[in-house]
Structure formats: C-alpha cells, structure tokens
Amino acid sequence: MQFDSRRNYENSKQLVGYVPRREATPETYRRVGFMAGLEVHQQLLTKEKLFCHCPAGVYHHHEEYDAELIRHMRPTLSELGVYDGTALMEFRTRKEINYRINNENACTYDVDDTPPFPINREALGIALEISLLSKLNVVGEVHITRKQYLDGSIPAGFQRTAILGVEGELELPHKKIRLIQLSIEEDSCREISDIGHVRVYKTDRLGMPLIETVTYPDCDTPDEIKQACDYIRFLNRSTGLVRTGIGAGRQDVNVSCKGGTRVEIKGVAHTKWIPELTHNEVFRQWALLQIKEKLNNQITDVEGWKADFIFVNGAMLDKIPLVGQAEKVMLVNLPGFEGVLSYFTQPGQSFANEIADRLKVIACLEKPNMQSSEQLYPDVNEIVWDEFRRQMNAGAKDVQLLVWGPEADMKTAFETIEERCQMAFLGVPPETRKSLADGTTLFERVLPGADRMYPDTDSPPIPLPDEYITSLSKKLPREVIDSYKQLKKWDVSEEVYTYLFSKNLFPVIQRMANELEADPKFIALFFGQKVKFAEGHFRGPDPFDYNRIFELFAFLKAREIHHNLAAYMLQEMIEHPKMDFDSILQSIGFKKISKEEIESKLPMLKAKFMDGKQEISKTNMRNWVIGQVRKRALGNVDLSGLSKLI
Amino acid sequence: MDNDIFQGYKGAALEVLKKYQVRVWGTTRVDTTRGGFEGTVLPRSENDDDQHIVIKIVTGYNIGLDVNTILGMIETGYKKANYKIPEKQFPYTKGLPKVKLFGTGGTIASRLDYRTGAVIPAFSPGELYGAVPELADICNLETEKIFAVFSENMGPMQYKALAIAIGKEIEKGVDGIVIGHGTDTLHHTGAALSFMCQNLPVPVVLVGSQRSSDRPSSDAALNLMHAMKAAGESDIAEVMICMFGPTSDEYGLLHKGTRVRKMHSSYRSTFRTIGDTPLAMISRKEITPIKKSYNKRRPDKKVTILPYFSDKVTMLYYYPAMSPDVLDAMVDKGYKGIIFVGTGLGHVNKELYPAIERAHAKGVHMFMTLQTIWGFVHMFVYDTGRDMMAKGIVPAGNMLPEVAWVKLSWILGQTEDPEKVKEMMLTPINDEITQREPYNGYLVYQGGVPEVEEFIKRVHK
C-alpha cells in the first residue's frame, strides 16, 4: 500500500504535541524543557571604526562601490591546535567570496591588506561602561583574539574580538538572568547575495565597534527570553552611547529542549520575533528527538547505516522546476527511513527540509534542489518512483531522494545527505539557524565552538588599571531596573515602558520632574503616547531630539501657558526642528485669553446647546460646549476644570 | 625548570604564580578584587609586562588578570595544548613532475610563538600537505629545511648555501625547485640566486606569503600552489618570484629575480616587476606568458653555480645636505664597494665630491642607482653628473638599488680589478639592466582619476 506522507505529517505533529504559540502555556514549555539564552549585539556610537580610522555608520547601496576583490577561506588551527567544525564545513562549500568596497567607508585594513591600528579608545570606554552596568567582573588586561569566520563575512577570515568582563547579572522585574561574558568586537560585512558558489558582501558595516552580551540559558519561556533581550538593549541604550536604528542591535538566541542541543538562531533583527522563533525551535528539537527514537527502533544496524546513490535520467521529471537545466540528477536511497522524511519538524515543514537546507548551504544547490518519495505535495508520481526503486533495488521501507545540480557538486551533495541522516540517529545536531519572517528557521551552518580562537599576534595586550575602571564607574547612568521601579512608583502604565526605555527617556523625565516640577506620570505618558504618536505620523529632516520636550515644557511654564497645549505643538516641532516656540504658537493659531473671558462664554453656549437638536443630557452638553471652546481654551485653562463648570 | 613551568612569566607575575603554585597550562580559579575568573594559564610573551597573568577562559577567549587585584588562586587541573598542523605523508602520483621545496622560514608556514607572542616559521613536508592537500595534484614533492630564519635575517651565508643546494638538486634530476621564503627580502635573494645560478635548466621559484598561514584568508596556500605549478610545469628556466598579482585570490605573477621589488609593506599584491613586464601570469589552471623571450627549460643538468659574495659592499641613500663624513666613515671602515642611491637622474650634492675623490683614490668601487626606482641613471644631462663620473662613480643603468648591491657584492666576491668589476656590473646577466624600457614598464596609476576609477571598478583588485 502506498505510504501516505501527509497523514504521517499530521500524525507526527500530534505526537510531537505541537500547539500554536497563542495556545501554549508555561506548562507547555515545562513539558518540553524549554531553555534559552542570548547573545545580544549592539553597535557603539563612535566616530570611527574599531581598528582603523574609517568613519563608522556611513553606509552605501549595493551598487555604489568603487572596487571589488575576491577571497577564498581556508580553515586554520586554533590556539589549542584543533580545527573548528564550522570552518571545515565552510571549506567544503568552496565559496568564492566577492567584496564590494566603497572608498568612503573602507580601507586596506578592512580587506586585510594592512595590519590593525591601535584599538579605538572611545569604543573601549563605552564597552567598559556597559560591562560595569552589567555587573561583570572586568578583566585586568584586554587580549585581542581572532575568532574564525569562514563564511566570508570578514575578509580576514577572522573577527578581532576581546573579552572585557565575565560573570555578570541582569535584573528583570521578576527574575535575575546571569551573564556569561561581554566582548568588544568588529562588526561584519553585509551580505548582498549568495547564489551557487558565489557570495557577495559589501564592506560598509565591516569593522564598526560592536559589543556582544552573552547570557546563561536562564530563560524558561519565549516571553521571558524576549523580556531579557529587551532589558539588555535598554541597558545598552541607557548609556546614550550606542547606535539605534535598523541593524544597530541584533541578537542570536540559543535554544534547547530537554535532551536537545544548543541551537543558535542567528541575526534576529527585532525582539518581537523572538517568542515565535524560540517556540518553533523548541518543538523542532522535540520532533528530532522523536525521529531519533523512531529510527533507532526501525533500523537495527545503526552503526553500519549507509545511504546509496545512482545517477538517473531526468527526462521523466520535467514537472520539477530546475531539473531540466541540471547537469546531473542523483537518486539517493535511504534504507529503512520510512516515515522520517515526512515527519513534522516545523509548521509546514518536515525532516526533508532539514536535508534540503543543508544541500543549499553546503553543496551550494539552489532550491528547489530535492524531491523525496515522501513529498508532502509530490511532483513525481508513484509509477516513476516505482521505476526508480527498481533501478536501485530499494527495499519496501526505504525512502528515495532525487537531487539535481552541477556534476561537480554531486559528491558533496551525497555526503551532505548521508551525514544529515546519520545525525538523525543521534538527535539534534548543533547548528546555527537563520530566522525567517514566518517564525520558522533554516540551517545556516554548523554551530562553531571554542575551537576557532587564536590570539591576535598583531595586537599587544591593553592593561585596564584600577584608576581607569574607577573613573568609568563614576559616570554610570541609573540602572534600568531602578528606573523600572521608579516608574511603577509614579504609577505609570507598563504599556509605555518599552518606548521609554528603548528611547532612553527616563533621564529627561526625571529632569523635568525635578527642574520644572512637572508631574512625572503626566510627562511619562506624554512621551509614551503623544510623542510616540507624533513620531509615527510626522516626518522631520532630523531624528527628533527628546531634550526639545524639556525645553517645550520649560517654555510653557515660563509663559504660564497650560501644558495641555503641548501635544498640539509636536507636529511643528518635528517637521521644523529649528522653529522657535513663539513661532510655533503663531503657526498653530494660539491666542492668550484669560480664564475669565473663556468662562464668560459658557452661559451663552449652554443656552445655544439647549436650543439645538441634540438629545439633552449633562454629558452631551459638556462635550458639546467644550468642543466649542476647545481651540481657544487649550493652553489657557485646564479643560477638565472648565468642564466641571458646565 | 622554573622556565618550563612558568613559561614567559617574570617579576611580580612570576611571584604570584609561585606563591599559589599554579603552573602554565594549569587550569585555575582566581579570586580578585574585580570578582572571580576561571581558565587555563597561558604562557606570557617575554616582551609584555610582569603585572598580568594570561588565562584562556572556557569560551576560548584569552584575558589578562592584574596581579595587584589577585586575592587567591588555586590550580584545579592541568591541560597542555599541542599546536601542531596535522602531518600526512605526501602522496606520490605517477606522471606528475618532481619538485623540490627548500624551506628557509618566513610566513609561508608558521605557528604561534609564545616567547614573543608573534608567529614563527614552522616547516615540514607533511605539515604542508596537511595544510594544503591540493599540492598533491600538482607535483610529487620533496622538501628540505635548509634553515629557519626570518626574511630580514637572510644574508650572504644563506644565498651561498641555497645556490649550492640548487646545484646539487639539479644534478639529481629534479623538474623544478621552489624556495619558501619570508617576503621582506625575497627580491634580494631573487637577485642573488639569479647571479649565483646561471644557465639554469629548470625553474627556480621563490615564494612567500604576505599573510601568515595561520589565518583563513592567507595567501600562502594559493602562492604555494602557483609556485609548485610554475616549478613543475612551466618552461621558464629562470630564478623567479611567484606572488599575488592582484590582492584578490585570482592569479599570481612570475617576476624575474633581477627586476622585482616589494612595493607595499602589507598588501598581498606587493611584488612588482619594475621597468619591464613580469614573465608570466599563473593561476591554478594555466600559465600565461607575458614576455616572449626567456630562458627555456632544458633536459640537461648543466648549471653554473657561482656561490660568491663579499660582505664589504654597502649602500648610501642620499639626502639633501648629506655630509661627506658619512661617506668617509664607510671608506674608513673598509668598505670596498658602495652603491649610491641618488636623486633624479642620479645625483648627490657638491659637498660630497671631496669624499668621493678620497674613496676613489682608495680604490672603492662606486655605482649610481636611483631613488626614483623607475628609469635609467643619466649622468650626462647635467654638469654635476659629468663631475661625478669623472670622480669615479659609474652609472648603473636601470639596475634596481637592491639588485646593484647584490650584484656588486657577488662580483667583489670574485674579483677586485676595477675594469673587470665595471665590465661585469654593466654586462647584464639576466635583465638587471635592460636595453629599453617599454611604455608599460612604468605604471603607477593615480587613484581618483575617472578613467582609473572606472578600471578599478571593473577589474578585481
């Protein structure tokens, strides 16, 4: 009887116990042993790059380059005399790496044709401040280390990086998260494309100062890991010395389930994506563990398991895209693998995707690159599969794969398939995975270990004497958790905290409360609601300077204008940042009118309301009358006080 | 014994390690005023201070701890690292050319040195094969480590030893010779071997790397592959330097040992043929000749080895207002040959004339070369040039200053007869002086100029 792949997929999804995240409870995650930690990257706000004097933060479009150059990377030994697994994987891909260089923002250091200049002291100072805020044990001497990256994201083949502190702590509202370490490092290139054996990067971001904060896997739920990530970002921003905007902060999330393996979800640009990604990843691992069980039950000779292949004629496969252009079509037999390829792994994906992803990355076969006899939505009919099974002498419980592409890549393709299947007997392979917008992930590379470190023989160690550390300690801003507690005390709603912390607004709120005697709750909400709204709706020539809000309230106070006018001045302030407040008042048509004069209009308006057609009620009357005087009253009287007079 | 256990530590740091009885390569827990740290104690570079102890923490990073902050340390284990490139027997493939690789040191093969914290040369055939297995597809390789010195320490002794070794190897019937060499003085050695090994029947290829082989983007592997291919396959039987053409991993260039110069302190594409074009381009696929005439490979084993070198030759890089006592001092110290590196067409100031006369009277052999690097010495244009020639300075054509120093040293190792010396200097052995300079022999393009920028954008750098 024909194997029903789709039914197997649905059944296995049930066996895994997958539920959508909105239906998941803390108990769901306890059951699978959810465990997650973070590596949070943050660009520092410096004028220059970390190891050269190129300007930092000057970006260019893909096509705006002055020169191109090519590198190939080879794995080299770590300091401890070991090759790193990731490095060996990348070497197998035989990638040609193409770098686009713009003379404005990259120099010969960036492309590894000049040794490093001394480390950027401005960056080091900022990174140390953040280390101290993170309560890390700060090192006595900074040692620059080379961390191998053979994917080409750094032309040297390694990133210069250094540890500044270890064993810190981050206080969340309901929990403490332990920190492993904080390092300062140079940022990598931005990828333009990666097709076949050619990967193209641009070097504008390369070499910019970056810090990486690494936590222990102390988070138990997807929401908690997001909160931890937000707090690390808030902490970084509380210094006012880090970059903001797209790509200035990025995080890698490490996830595992009970019995699983640490898997790193790389380059998550926004913290709001973290919950869905980690939710799906923990279930993917849970599914892989079930596949492991299944395979070890189904197959007796696990040690001696091997795949097999033949080349076949692709003529019968004209329905599959790309097969027609392929040099070779390979048929691979996976003995005893029935029910595995269509086993659920992620929403809409099965184990077959694990193989297809690796074929793209390691064997450089562009997708679609594979079709299995357990395809959920097949393009090849059973008659054709039967013919292939006959050619291969395949057993009834075997599963077949068709793979196509350039002949030169077929050897690596077969090895990749066999290797991934062998890993399935062991459970969850340690991987770095790329996040996708739908909350799923795909294979990016083998997870690197500590075996890719090598001392930077081009840089001397940098001592950090006590006096220097003490002087930095004196400049530290208030801790985020203390600001959190203060906002709570002021009775400010939690809804606006993310905005206030991500824009680092606590200091200005506090200054306004102290110096202008403004109500901190009102100010906090003014920022969190009015300013946020205005920013979302109006565009100005420059990023908005939040200190202008302080000036605005100081101005209103000095002119004895009621602060309920403030919100109506925001649009002009954003669109014309250089306009003075008097001009803004004129522009929005504000006139100073005495309280008495406004109040004197009320009886006449009340009478007019009574003559009108509205249903007569006290609320309706108040609303209508206030509506009539609103424009003149704003800035002159408190509207709720006025309302009470009606 | 202390030195082994506490490798590189001295003064205060050494005292702390001794006090708490923690060895280098010992795993340790350290309590400091800045908090706790755990890791493996690493050796310390001798030139670094005595105030810090280096440990490798579990994530693989190294950190230093200030000894003044250390409150306590205990050794919890011991784990010595073994940095060793995997050695594999270099396989023999029938039909491939037989190439001999001489090791002299330099960055072509190197490893970490804890004494200085820098990289030091390391070399063995198996290591090379372990690091660059593709070599086995190019040739059958034999290797011999002649010495292990940094490029800047290569000198007359090494030139002579290499020349003799090359002669012996050719007699044994090798198809080509590769010499691994640091890059700083690669062109000095290239010139020396050009003069010492004449009438070569096989290629002799000097190769190095601008980025040590301990980094993933090193040019060492590709340079080695190119050099082996040139030695084994090409029919250019000359002393050549094989290094990157562009900084990209695309192709290498084969330069004549007598016309090549290192032109950038750190670029991969640092070697340039000066005043002429290179002999050929080389990629992993093919060798593409650029020059039409060169010494062809021959089946015989007749090579002339002339391993001579005088250590009584020096160079004088002229600067305005140079005082004559500089030259007098050289003569007083017994130097018998002086290569002047003059300005413009080959000039020095008049104040030097008396000293030049004194040197000439003492029989010092003096030749003029150029600071401009490109171009010919031409001392007839101005009176000063004519004056100097009258006082005994001989113009050396378009011979590069370093090459002139090498050649004069080589000649004075054989004869001191002034006429003979002059004749030998001015009679080119292998294009160290050329008859003509082709228009494309001088190319220093100016960045920023539109047509140059367009070219740079189109062609891989």
mmCIF file of C-alpha atoms in Angstrom, chain A residues 63-83 91 96 98 101 103 108 111-115 136-150 154-167 180-181 183 185 212 449-450 453-458 460-461 463-467 469, chain B residues 25 32-38 42-44 48-49 51-54 56-66 68-69 79-86 110-114 117-119 130-134 210-218 221-222 225 244 247-250 264-269 284 453 456-461:
data_model
loop_
_atom_site.group_PDB
_atom_site.id
_atom_site.type_symbol
_atom_site.label_atom_id
_atom_site.label_comp_id
_atom_site.label_asym_id
_atom_site.label_seq_id
_atom_site.Cartn_x
_atom_site.Cartn_y
_atom_site.Cartn_z
ATOM 1 C CA GLU A 63 25.746 49.238 -6.492
ATOM 2 C CA GLU A 64 27.657 52.210 -5.076
ATOM 3 C CA TYR A 65 31.061 50.623 -4.869
ATOM 4 C CA ASP A 66 34.478 51.627 -6.138
ATOM 5 C CA ALA A 67 36.229 48.289 -6.301
ATOM 6 C CA GLU A 68 35.724 44.573 -5.891
ATOM 7 C CA LEU A 69 38.013 41.843 -4.670
ATOM 8 C CA ILE A 70 37.868 38.101 -4.182
ATOM 9 C CA ARG A 71 38.932 35.830 -1.356
ATOM 10 C CA HIS A 72 38.736 32.128 -0.573
ATOM 11 C CA MET A 73 38.900 30.983 3.017
ATOM 12 C CA ARG A 74 40.785 28.008 4.412
ATOM 13 C CA PRO A 75 40.423 26.551 7.889
ATOM 14 C CA THR A 76 43.395 27.035 10.188
ATOM 15 C CA LEU A 77 44.235 25.657 13.592
ATOM 16 C CA SER A 78 43.012 27.225 16.798
ATOM 17 C CA GLU A 79 45.440 28.186 19.527
ATOM 18 C CA LEU A 80 44.851 24.790 21.095
ATOM 19 C CA GLY A 81 45.753 23.024 17.887
ATOM 20 C CA VAL A 82 42.263 21.986 16.777
ATOM 21 C CA TYR A 83 40.249 22.626 13.624
ATOM 22 C CA PHE A 91 35.686 24.974 3.379
ATOM 23 C CA GLU A 96 34.197 32.387 -3.854
ATOM 24 C CA ASN A 98 33.316 38.775 -3.501
ATOM 25 C CA ILE A 101 34.384 48.293 -1.386
ATOM 26 C CA ASN A 103 36.390 54.299 -0.632
ATOM 27 C CA THR A 108 43.063 48.459 3.226
ATOM 28 C CA VAL A 111 40.166 43.920 3.432
ATOM 29 C CA ASP A 112 43.073 42.593 5.482
ATOM 30 C CA ASP A 113 45.807 44.239 3.449
ATOM 31 C CA THR A 114 47.026 46.382 6.359
ATOM 32 C CA PRO A 115 47.614 45.319 9.973
ATOM 33 C CA LEU A 136 30.568 41.886 35.111
ATOM 34 C CA ASN A 137 33.961 41.054 36.577
ATOM 35 C CA VAL A 138 36.144 43.294 34.428
ATOM 36 C CA VAL A 139 39.429 41.836 33.183
ATOM 37 C CA GLY A 140 42.812 43.278 34.144
ATOM 38 C CA GLU A 141 44.193 43.228 30.623
ATOM 39 C CA VAL A 142 42.388 43.072 27.294
ATOM 40 C CA HIS A 143 43.668 40.437 24.870
ATOM 41 C CA ILE A 144 42.575 40.774 21.269
ATOM 42 C CA THR A 145 41.580 37.383 19.903
ATOM 43 C CA ARG A 146 40.927 36.245 16.362
ATOM 44 C CA LYS A 147 37.649 34.393 16.007
ATOM 45 C CA GLN A 148 37.476 32.449 12.753
ATOM 46 C CA TYR A 149 34.609 33.081 10.353
ATOM 47 C CA LEU A 150 34.985 31.150 7.137
ATOM 48 C CA ILE A 154 35.001 39.168 7.357
ATOM 49 C CA PRO A 155 37.677 39.410 4.642
ATOM 50 C CA ALA A 156 40.460 38.409 7.035
ATOM 51 C CA GLY A 157 38.640 35.155 7.779
ATOM 52 C CA PHE A 158 38.503 36.136 11.416
ATOM 53 C CA GLN A 159 36.937 38.755 13.605
ATOM 54 C CA ARG A 160 39.075 40.669 16.081
ATOM 55 C CA THR A 161 37.319 40.445 19.409
ATOM 56 C CA ALA A 162 38.183 40.675 23.096
ATOM 57 C CA ILE A 163 36.556 39.822 26.405
ATOM 58 C CA LEU A 164 36.048 42.763 28.751
ATOM 59 C CA GLY A 165 34.171 41.045 31.571
ATOM 60 C CA VAL A 166 32.783 37.724 32.747
ATOM 61 C CA GLU A 167 30.089 36.527 35.156
ATOM 62 C CA ILE A 180 28.485 34.732 30.841
ATOM 63 C CA GLN A 181 30.552 37.472 29.265
ATOM 64 C CA SER A 183 33.088 41.218 24.428
ATOM 65 C CA GLU A 185 34.347 43.163 18.509
ATOM 66 C CA GLU A 212 28.178 41.221 22.458
ATOM 67 C CA GLY A 449 32.714 26.078 19.268
ATOM 68 C CA ALA A 450 35.639 27.419 21.258
ATOM 69 C CA MET A 453 40.052 31.181 18.726
ATOM 70 C CA TYR A 454 43.558 32.327 18.050
ATOM 71 C CA PRO A 455 45.482 35.121 19.754
ATOM 72 C CA ASP A 456 45.854 38.193 17.574
ATOM 73 C CA THR A 457 49.565 38.308 17.004
ATOM 74 C CA ASP A 458 49.204 41.796 15.510
ATOM 75 C CA PRO A 460 49.629 43.947 22.087
ATOM 76 C CA PRO A 461 47.550 43.417 25.272
ATOM 77 C CA PRO A 463 46.063 46.923 30.512
ATOM 78 C CA LEU A 464 42.983 48.263 32.357
ATOM 79 C CA PRO A 465 44.326 49.806 35.579
ATOM 80 C CA ASP A 466 42.078 50.299 38.619
ATOM 81 C CA GLU A 467 42.122 54.126 38.311
ATOM 82 C CA ILE A 469 37.911 51.500 35.856
ATOM 83 C CA TRP B 25 48.790 25.180 31.269
ATOM 84 C CA THR B 32 40.336 39.047 42.526
ATOM 85 C CA THR B 33 39.107 42.410 43.740
ATOM 86 C CA ARG B 34 37.173 42.560 40.432
ATOM 87 C CA GLY B 35 35.473 39.183 41.026
ATOM 88 C CA GLY B 36 36.188 35.557 40.172
ATOM 89 C CA PHE B 37 37.734 34.149 36.984
ATOM 90 C CA GLU B 38 38.345 30.618 35.735
ATOM 91 C CA LEU B 42 48.786 30.512 29.210
ATOM 92 C CA PRO B 43 52.451 31.304 28.638
ATOM 93 C CA ARG B 44 53.247 35.007 28.534
ATOM 94 C CA ASP B 48 54.930 42.008 27.836
ATOM 95 C CA ASP B 49 54.884 43.433 31.372
ATOM 96 C CA GLN B 51 51.920 42.810 36.048
ATOM 97 C CA HIS B 52 49.460 40.425 34.397
ATOM 98 C CA ILE B 53 48.708 36.706 34.175
ATOM 99 C CA VAL B 54 47.040 35.429 30.978
ATOM 100 C CA LYS B 56 42.140 31.219 28.461
ATOM 101 C CA ILE B 57 38.538 31.118 29.656
ATOM 102 C CA VAL B 58 36.134 28.323 28.767
ATOM 103 C CA THR B 59 34.654 30.189 25.791
ATOM 104 C CA GLY B 60 38.086 30.147 24.153
ATOM 105 C CA TYR B 61 38.965 33.807 24.670
ATOM 106 C CA ASN B 62 42.134 34.972 26.409
ATOM 107 C CA ILE B 63 42.110 37.566 29.174
ATOM 108 C CA GLY B 64 44.761 39.107 31.410
ATOM 109 C CA LEU B 65 44.435 39.473 35.182
ATOM 110 C CA ASP B 66 46.187 42.281 37.035
ATOM 111 C CA ASN B 68 47.666 43.527 42.105
ATOM 112 C CA THR B 69 43.989 42.543 42.131
ATOM 113 C CA LYS B 79 45.855 20.676 30.264
ATOM 114 C CA LYS B 80 48.728 21.409 27.914
ATOM 115 C CA ALA B 81 47.805 22.383 24.374
ATOM 116 C CA ASN B 82 49.520 20.851 21.407
ATOM 117 C CA TYR B 83 49.610 23.225 18.483
ATOM 118 C CA LYS B 84 50.561 21.045 15.602
ATOM 119 C CA ILE B 85 49.496 21.126 11.988
ATOM 120 C CA PRO B 86 48.378 17.570 11.153
ATOM 121 C CA SER B 110 54.297 29.428 10.552
ATOM 122 C CA ARG B 111 52.960 28.849 14.010
ATOM 123 C CA LEU B 112 52.436 30.728 17.209
ATOM 124 C CA ASP B 113 55.425 31.567 19.369
ATOM 125 C CA TYR B 114 54.635 32.277 22.987
ATOM 126 C CA GLY B 117 53.695 36.457 21.040
ATOM 127 C CA ALA B 118 54.243 36.602 17.309
ATOM 128 C CA VAL B 119 54.323 33.892 14.674
ATOM 129 C CA GLY B 130 48.183 18.682 5.863
ATOM 130 C CA ALA B 131 47.559 22.381 5.343
ATOM 131 C CA VAL B 132 47.372 22.442 1.522
ATOM 132 C CA PRO B 133 46.344 18.998 0.250
ATOM 133 C CA GLU B 134 45.799 20.389 -3.276
ATOM 134 C CA GLN B 210 52.044 38.369 2.958
ATOM 135 C CA ARG B 211 49.565 36.907 5.462
ATOM 136 C CA SER B 212 50.825 34.108 7.652
ATOM 137 C CA SER B 213 49.324 30.709 7.019
ATOM 138 C CA ASP B 214 47.691 30.724 10.454
ATOM 139 C CA ARG B 215 44.898 32.913 9.106
ATOM 140 C CA PRO B 216 41.995 31.744 6.937
ATOM 141 C CA SER B 217 42.489 34.439 4.308
ATOM 142 C CA SER B 218 46.219 33.774 3.989
ATOM 143 C CA ALA B 221 48.181 28.261 0.099
ATOM 144 C CA LEU B 222 47.475 29.805 -3.296
ATOM 145 C CA MET B 225 50.087 26.060 -5.435
ATOM 146 C CA PHE B 244 49.873 37.514 -5.923
ATOM 147 C CA THR B 247 45.121 41.330 -3.856
ATOM 148 C CA SER B 248 42.245 39.037 -4.874
ATOM 149 C CA ASP B 249 42.665 35.251 -4.835
ATOM 150 C CA GLU B 250 42.801 35.109 -8.621
ATOM 151 C CA HIS B 264 53.933 47.764 -0.146
ATOM 152 C CA SER B 265 54.509 46.853 3.478
ATOM 153 C CA SER B 266 51.425 44.708 3.845
ATOM 154 C CA TYR B 267 49.421 44.281 0.623
ATOM 155 C CA ARG B 268 49.172 40.788 -0.816
ATOM 156 C CA SER B 269 49.968 42.129 -4.279
ATOM 157 C CA ARG B 284 45.676 27.106 -10.748
ATOM 158 C CA GLU B 453 38.458 54.591 -11.100
ATOM 159 C CA ILE B 456 39.427 49.675 -10.778
ATOM 160 C CA LYS B 457 35.686 49.165 -10.512
ATOM 161 C CA ARG B 458 35.616 46.827 -13.486
ATOM 162 C CA VAL B 459 38.642 44.703 -12.680
ATOM 163 C CA HIS B 460 39.126 42.823 -9.430
ATOM 164 C CA LYS B 461 41.711 44.487 -7.278
#
